[in-house]
PDB file of C-alpha atoms in Angstrom:
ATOM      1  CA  UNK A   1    -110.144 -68.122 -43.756  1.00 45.00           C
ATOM      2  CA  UNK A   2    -106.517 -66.221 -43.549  1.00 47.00           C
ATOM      3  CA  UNK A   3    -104.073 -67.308 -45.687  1.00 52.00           C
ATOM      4  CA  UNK A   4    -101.590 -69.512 -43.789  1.00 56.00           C
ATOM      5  CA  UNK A   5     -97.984 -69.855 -45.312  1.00 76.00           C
ATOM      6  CA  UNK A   6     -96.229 -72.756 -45.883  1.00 82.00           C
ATOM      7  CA  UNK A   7     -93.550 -74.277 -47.287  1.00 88.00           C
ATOM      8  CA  UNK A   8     -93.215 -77.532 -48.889  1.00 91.00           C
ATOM      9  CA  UNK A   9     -90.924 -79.391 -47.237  1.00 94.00           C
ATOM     10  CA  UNK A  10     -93.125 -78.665 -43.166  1.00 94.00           C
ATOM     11  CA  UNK A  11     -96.468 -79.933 -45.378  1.00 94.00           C
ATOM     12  CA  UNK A  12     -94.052 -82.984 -46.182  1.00 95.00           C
ATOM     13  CA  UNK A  13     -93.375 -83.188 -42.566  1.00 94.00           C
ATOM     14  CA  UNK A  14     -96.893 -82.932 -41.948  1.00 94.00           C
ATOM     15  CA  UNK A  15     -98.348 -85.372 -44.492  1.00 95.00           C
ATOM     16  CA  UNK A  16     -95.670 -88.189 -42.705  1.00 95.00           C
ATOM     17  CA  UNK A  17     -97.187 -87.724 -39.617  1.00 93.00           C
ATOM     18  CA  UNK A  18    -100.663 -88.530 -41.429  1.00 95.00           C
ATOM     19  CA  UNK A  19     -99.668 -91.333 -43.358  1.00 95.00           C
ATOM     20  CA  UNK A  20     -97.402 -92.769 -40.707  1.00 93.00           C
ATOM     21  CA  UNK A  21    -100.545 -92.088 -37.954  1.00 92.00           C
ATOM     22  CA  UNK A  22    -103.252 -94.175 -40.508  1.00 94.00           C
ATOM     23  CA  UNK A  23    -101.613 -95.813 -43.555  1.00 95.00           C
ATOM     24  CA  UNK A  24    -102.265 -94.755 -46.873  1.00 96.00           C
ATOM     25  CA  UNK A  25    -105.491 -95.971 -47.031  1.00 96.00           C
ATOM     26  CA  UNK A  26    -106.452 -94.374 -43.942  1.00 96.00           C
ATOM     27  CA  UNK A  27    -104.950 -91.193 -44.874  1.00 96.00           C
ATOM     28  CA  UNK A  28    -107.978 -88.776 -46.944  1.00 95.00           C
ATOM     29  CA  UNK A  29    -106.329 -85.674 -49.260  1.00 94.00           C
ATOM     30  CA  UNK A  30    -108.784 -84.172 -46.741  1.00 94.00           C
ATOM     31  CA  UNK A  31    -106.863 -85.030 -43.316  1.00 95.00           C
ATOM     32  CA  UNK A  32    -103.739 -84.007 -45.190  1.00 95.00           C
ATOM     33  CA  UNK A  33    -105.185 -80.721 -45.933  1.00 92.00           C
ATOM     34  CA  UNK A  34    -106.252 -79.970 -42.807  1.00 93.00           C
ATOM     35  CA  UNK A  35    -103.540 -81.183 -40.808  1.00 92.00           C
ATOM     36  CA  UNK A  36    -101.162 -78.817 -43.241  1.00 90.00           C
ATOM     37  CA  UNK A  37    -103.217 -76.149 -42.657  1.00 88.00           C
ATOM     38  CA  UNK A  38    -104.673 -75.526 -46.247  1.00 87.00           C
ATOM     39  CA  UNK A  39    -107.734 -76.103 -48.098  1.00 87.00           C
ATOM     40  CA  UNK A  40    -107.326 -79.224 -50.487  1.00 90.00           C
ATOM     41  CA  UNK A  41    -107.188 -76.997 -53.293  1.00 89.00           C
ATOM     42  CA  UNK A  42    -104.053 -75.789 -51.619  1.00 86.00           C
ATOM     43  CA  UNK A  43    -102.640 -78.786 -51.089  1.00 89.00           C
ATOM     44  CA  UNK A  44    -103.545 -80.374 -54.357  1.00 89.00           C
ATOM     45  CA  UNK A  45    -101.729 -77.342 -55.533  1.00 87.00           C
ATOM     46  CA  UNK A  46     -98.320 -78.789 -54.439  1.00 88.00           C
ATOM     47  CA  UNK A  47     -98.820 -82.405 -55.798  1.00 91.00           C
ATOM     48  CA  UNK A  48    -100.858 -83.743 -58.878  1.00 90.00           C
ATOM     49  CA  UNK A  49    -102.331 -86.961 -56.456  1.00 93.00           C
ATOM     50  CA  UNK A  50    -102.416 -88.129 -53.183  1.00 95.00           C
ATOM     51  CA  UNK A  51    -100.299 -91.680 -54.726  1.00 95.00           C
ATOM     52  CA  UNK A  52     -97.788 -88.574 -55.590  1.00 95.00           C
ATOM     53  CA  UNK A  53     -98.160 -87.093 -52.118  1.00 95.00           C
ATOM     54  CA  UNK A  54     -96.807 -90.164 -50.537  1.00 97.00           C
ATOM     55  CA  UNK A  55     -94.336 -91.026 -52.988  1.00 97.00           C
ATOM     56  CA  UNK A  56     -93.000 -86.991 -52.188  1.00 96.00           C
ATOM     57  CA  UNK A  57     -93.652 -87.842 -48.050  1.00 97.00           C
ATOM     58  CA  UNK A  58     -91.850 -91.116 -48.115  1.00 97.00           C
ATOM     59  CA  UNK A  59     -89.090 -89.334 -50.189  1.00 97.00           C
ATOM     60  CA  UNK A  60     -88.907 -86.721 -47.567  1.00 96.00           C
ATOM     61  CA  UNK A  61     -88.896 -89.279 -44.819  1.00 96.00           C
ATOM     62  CA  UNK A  62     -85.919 -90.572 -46.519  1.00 96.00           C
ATOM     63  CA  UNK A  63     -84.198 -87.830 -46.578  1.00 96.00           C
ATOM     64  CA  UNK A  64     -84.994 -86.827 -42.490  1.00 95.00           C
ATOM     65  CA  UNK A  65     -83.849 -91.069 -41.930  1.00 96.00           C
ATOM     66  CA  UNK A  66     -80.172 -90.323 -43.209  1.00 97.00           C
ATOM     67  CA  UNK A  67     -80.100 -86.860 -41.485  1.00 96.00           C
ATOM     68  CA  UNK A  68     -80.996 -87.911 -38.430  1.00 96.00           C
ATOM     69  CA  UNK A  69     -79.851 -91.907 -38.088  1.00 96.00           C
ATOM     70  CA  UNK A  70     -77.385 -92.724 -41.646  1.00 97.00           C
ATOM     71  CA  UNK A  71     -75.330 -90.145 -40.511  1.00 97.00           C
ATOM     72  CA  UNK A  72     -74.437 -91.856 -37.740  1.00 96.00           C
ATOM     73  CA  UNK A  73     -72.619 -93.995 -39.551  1.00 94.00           C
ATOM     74  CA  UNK A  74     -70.021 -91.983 -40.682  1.00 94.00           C
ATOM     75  CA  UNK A  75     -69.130 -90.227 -37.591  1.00 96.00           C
ATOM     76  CA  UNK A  76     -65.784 -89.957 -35.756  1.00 95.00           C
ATOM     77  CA  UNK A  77     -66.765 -92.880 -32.938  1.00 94.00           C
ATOM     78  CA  UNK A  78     -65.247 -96.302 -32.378  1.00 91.00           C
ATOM     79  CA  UNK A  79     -67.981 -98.450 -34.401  1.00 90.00           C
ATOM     80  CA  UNK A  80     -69.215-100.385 -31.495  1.00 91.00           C
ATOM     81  CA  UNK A  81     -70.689 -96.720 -30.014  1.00 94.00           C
ATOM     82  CA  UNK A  82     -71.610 -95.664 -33.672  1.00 95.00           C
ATOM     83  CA  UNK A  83     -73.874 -98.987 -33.964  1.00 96.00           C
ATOM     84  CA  UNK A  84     -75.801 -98.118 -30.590  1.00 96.00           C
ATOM     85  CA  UNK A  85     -76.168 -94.252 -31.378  1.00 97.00           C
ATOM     86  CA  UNK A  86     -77.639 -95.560 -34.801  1.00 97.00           C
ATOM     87  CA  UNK A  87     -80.200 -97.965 -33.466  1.00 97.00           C
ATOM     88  CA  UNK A  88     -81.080 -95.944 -30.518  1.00 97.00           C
ATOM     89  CA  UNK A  89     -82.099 -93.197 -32.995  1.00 96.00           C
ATOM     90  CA  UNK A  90     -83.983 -95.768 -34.882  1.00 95.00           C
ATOM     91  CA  UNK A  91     -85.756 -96.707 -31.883  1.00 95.00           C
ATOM     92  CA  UNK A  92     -86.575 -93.220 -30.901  1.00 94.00           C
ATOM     93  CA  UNK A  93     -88.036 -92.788 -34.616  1.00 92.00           C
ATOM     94  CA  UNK A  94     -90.538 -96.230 -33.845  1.00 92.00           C
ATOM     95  CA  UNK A  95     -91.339 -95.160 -30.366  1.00 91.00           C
ATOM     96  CA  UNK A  96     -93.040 -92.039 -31.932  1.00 86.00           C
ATOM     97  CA  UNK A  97     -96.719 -92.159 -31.455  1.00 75.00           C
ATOM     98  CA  UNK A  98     -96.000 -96.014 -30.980  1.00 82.00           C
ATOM     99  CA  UNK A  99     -96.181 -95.936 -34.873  1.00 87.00           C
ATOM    100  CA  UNK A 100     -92.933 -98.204 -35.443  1.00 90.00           C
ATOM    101  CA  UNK A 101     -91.333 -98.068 -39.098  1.00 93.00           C
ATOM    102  CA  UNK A 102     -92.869 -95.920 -41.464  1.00 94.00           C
ATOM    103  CA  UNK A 103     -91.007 -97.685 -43.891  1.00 95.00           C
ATOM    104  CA  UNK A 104     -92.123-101.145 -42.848  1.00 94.00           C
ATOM    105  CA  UNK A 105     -95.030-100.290 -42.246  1.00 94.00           C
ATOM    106  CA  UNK A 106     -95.958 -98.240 -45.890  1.00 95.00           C
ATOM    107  CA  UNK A 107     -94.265-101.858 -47.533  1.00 95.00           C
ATOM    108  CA  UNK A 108     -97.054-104.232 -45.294  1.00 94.00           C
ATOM    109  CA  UNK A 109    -100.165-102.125 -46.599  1.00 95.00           C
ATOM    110  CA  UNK A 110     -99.016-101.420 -50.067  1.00 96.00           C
ATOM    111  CA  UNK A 111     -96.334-103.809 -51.030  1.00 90.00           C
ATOM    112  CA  UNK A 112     -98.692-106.065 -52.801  1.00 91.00           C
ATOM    113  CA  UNK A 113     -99.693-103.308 -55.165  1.00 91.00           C
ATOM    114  CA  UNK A 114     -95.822-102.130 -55.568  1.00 91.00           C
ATOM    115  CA  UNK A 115     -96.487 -98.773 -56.098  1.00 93.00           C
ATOM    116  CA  UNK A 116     -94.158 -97.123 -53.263  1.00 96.00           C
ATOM    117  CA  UNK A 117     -91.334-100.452 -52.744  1.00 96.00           C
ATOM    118  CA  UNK A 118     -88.749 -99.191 -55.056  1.00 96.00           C
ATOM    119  CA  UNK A 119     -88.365 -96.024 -52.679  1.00 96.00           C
ATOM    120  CA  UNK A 120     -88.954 -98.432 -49.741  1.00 97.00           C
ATOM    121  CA  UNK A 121     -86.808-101.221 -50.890  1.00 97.00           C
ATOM    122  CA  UNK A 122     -83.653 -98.913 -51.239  1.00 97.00           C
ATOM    123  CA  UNK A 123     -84.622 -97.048 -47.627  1.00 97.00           C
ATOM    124  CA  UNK A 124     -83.917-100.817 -46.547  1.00 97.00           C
ATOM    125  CA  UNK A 125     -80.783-101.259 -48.520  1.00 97.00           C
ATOM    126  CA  UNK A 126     -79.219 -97.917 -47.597  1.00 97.00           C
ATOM    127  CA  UNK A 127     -80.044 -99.455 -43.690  1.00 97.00           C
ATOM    128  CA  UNK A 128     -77.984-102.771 -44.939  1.00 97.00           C
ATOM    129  CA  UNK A 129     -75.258-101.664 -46.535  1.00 97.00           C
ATOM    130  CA  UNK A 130     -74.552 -98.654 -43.733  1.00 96.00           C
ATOM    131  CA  UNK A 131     -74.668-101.646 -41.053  1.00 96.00           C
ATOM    132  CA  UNK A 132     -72.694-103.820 -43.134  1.00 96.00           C
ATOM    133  CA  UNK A 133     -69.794-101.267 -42.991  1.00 95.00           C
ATOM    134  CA  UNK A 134     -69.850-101.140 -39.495  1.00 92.00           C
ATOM    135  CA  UNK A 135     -69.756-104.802 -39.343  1.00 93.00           C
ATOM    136  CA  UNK A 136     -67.147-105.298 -41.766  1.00 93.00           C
ATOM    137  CA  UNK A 137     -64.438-103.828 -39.713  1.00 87.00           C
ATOM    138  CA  UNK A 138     -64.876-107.400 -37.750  1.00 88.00           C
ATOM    139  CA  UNK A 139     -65.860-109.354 -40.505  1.00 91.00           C
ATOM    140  CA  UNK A 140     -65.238-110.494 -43.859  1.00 93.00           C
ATOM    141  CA  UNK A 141     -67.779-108.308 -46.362  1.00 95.00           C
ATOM    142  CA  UNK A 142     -69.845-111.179 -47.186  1.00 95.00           C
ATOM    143  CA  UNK A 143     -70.346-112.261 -43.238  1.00 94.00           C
ATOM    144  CA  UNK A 144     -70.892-108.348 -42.411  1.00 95.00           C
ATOM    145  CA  UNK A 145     -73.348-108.440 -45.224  1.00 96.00           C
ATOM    146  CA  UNK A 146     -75.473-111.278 -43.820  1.00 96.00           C
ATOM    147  CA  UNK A 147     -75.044-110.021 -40.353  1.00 94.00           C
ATOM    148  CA  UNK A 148     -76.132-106.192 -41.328  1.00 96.00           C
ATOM    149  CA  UNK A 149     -79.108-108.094 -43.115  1.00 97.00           C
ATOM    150  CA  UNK A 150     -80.215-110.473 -39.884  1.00 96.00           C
ATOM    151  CA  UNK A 151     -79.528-107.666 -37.375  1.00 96.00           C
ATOM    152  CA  UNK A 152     -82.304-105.598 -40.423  1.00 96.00           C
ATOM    153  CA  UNK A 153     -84.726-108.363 -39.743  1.00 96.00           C
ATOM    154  CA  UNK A 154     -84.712-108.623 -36.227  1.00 96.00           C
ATOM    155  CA  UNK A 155     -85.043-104.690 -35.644  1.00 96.00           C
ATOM    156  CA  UNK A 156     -88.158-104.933 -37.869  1.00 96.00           C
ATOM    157  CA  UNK A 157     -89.339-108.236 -35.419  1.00 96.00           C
ATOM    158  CA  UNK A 158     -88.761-106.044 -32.386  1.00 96.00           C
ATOM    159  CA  UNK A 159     -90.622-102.902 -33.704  1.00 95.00           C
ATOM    160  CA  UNK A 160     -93.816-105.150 -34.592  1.00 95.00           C
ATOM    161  CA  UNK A 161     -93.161-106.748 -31.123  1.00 95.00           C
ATOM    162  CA  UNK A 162     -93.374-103.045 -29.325  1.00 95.00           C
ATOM    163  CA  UNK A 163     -96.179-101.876 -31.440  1.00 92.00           C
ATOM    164  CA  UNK A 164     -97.920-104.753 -30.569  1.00 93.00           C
ATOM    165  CA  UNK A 165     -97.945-104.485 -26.829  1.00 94.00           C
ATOM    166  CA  UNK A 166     -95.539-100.836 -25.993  1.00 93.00           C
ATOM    167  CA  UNK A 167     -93.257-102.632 -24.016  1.00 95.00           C
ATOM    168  CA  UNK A 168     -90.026-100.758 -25.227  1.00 95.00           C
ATOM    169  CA  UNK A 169     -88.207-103.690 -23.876  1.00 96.00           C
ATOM    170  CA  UNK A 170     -88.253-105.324 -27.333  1.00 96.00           C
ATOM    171  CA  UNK A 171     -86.114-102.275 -28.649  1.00 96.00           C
ATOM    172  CA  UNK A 172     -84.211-101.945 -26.028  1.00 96.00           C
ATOM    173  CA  UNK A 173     -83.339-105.694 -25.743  1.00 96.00           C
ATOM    174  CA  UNK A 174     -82.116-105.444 -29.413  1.00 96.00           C
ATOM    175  CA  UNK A 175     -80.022-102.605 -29.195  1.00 96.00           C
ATOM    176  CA  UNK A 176     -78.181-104.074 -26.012  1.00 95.00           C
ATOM    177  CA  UNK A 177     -78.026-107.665 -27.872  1.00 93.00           C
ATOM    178  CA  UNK A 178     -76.582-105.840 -31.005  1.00 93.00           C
ATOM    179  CA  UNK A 179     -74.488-104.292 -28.923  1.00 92.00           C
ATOM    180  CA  UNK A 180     -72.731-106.798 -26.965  1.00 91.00           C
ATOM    181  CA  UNK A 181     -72.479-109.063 -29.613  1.00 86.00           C
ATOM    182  CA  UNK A 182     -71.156-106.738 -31.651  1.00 85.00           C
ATOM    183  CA  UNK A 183     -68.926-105.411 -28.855  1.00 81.00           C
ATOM    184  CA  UNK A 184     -67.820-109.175 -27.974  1.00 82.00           C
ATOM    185  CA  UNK A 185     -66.436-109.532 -31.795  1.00 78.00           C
ATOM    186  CA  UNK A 186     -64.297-106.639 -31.601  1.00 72.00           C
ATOM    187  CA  UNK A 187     -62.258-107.566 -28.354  1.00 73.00           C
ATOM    188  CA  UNK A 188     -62.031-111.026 -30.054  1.00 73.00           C
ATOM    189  CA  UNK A 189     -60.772-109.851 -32.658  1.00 70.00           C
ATOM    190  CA  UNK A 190     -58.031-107.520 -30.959  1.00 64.00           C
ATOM    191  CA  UNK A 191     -56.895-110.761 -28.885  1.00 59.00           C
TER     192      UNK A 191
END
């Protein structure tokens, strides 16, 4: 077998697609090494466990989240367009293999055990506390809070809705919902 190189951070990529295609039960250090393209020893070479491997993946997927969607956030657009941009990138993130959240979905198979939810927990609160921001340029902090935290709960409702039966109507509906709402708010407010 020829040696195949790879770096780190593409078997991180890799091992997301795994986990985020069968759980982490579902996931074998075998599927992982073959789907990076090395023998286990090679893999197992990189990280001392497979509970490390996903702590590592979901750390990665973190980090691809803010690149891709967080960033939004802070971008030079009026925050009504900023807010759709942001959840339409979420959306295109859930509508990958129909897989919905990684994050939600890692915290429903393993959350009772706790062993990935701090990591999880603070993907969730970065999410928050970016929407609140947006939100608080209409409302008070503590109102933007709550919002930024309902508007949280029902993107994870309409993910679980679309994985359930692929109608991407359940994303979309949120994002133009979100939208309006949040569009409605800021021409009352400029009255």
């Amino acid at each position: 077998m020829p040696i195949i190189k790879i770096d780190k951070q593409e078997i991180l990529r890799r091992c997301w697609s795994v986990f985020n295609r069968h759980g982490y039960s579902g996931t074998s250090v075998n599927m992982l090494a073959k789907e990076s393209g090395l023998g286990k020893s090679g893999l197992m070479h990189h990280f001392s466990s497979k509970e490390m491997m996903m702590q590592e993946v979901i750390e990665f997927a973190r980090g691809e989240i803010k690149n891709y969607v967080f960033s939004v956030a802070a971008e030079d657009l009026p925050p009504e367009q900023r807010l759709e941009k942001f959840l339409r990138r979420q959306n295109r993130l859930a509508k990958i293999d129909r897989r919905g959240c990684f994050f939600a979905n890692t915290a429903l198979e393993t959350g009772r055990e706790g062993i990935f939810n701090k990591a999880i927990e603070a993907t969730f609160e970065e999410w928050q506390t970016l929407v609140a921001a947006l939100f608080s340029e209409i409302f008070p902090e503590n109102m933007a809070r709550e919002k930024a935290y309902q508007l949280l709960l029902e993107y994870e409702g309409a993910v679980t809705f679309y994985k359930l039966t692929g109608d991407e109507q359940h994303l979309e509906k949120l994002v133009g919902r979100a939208v309006q709402i949040f569009g409605k708010e800021m021409r009352g407010k400029s009255n």
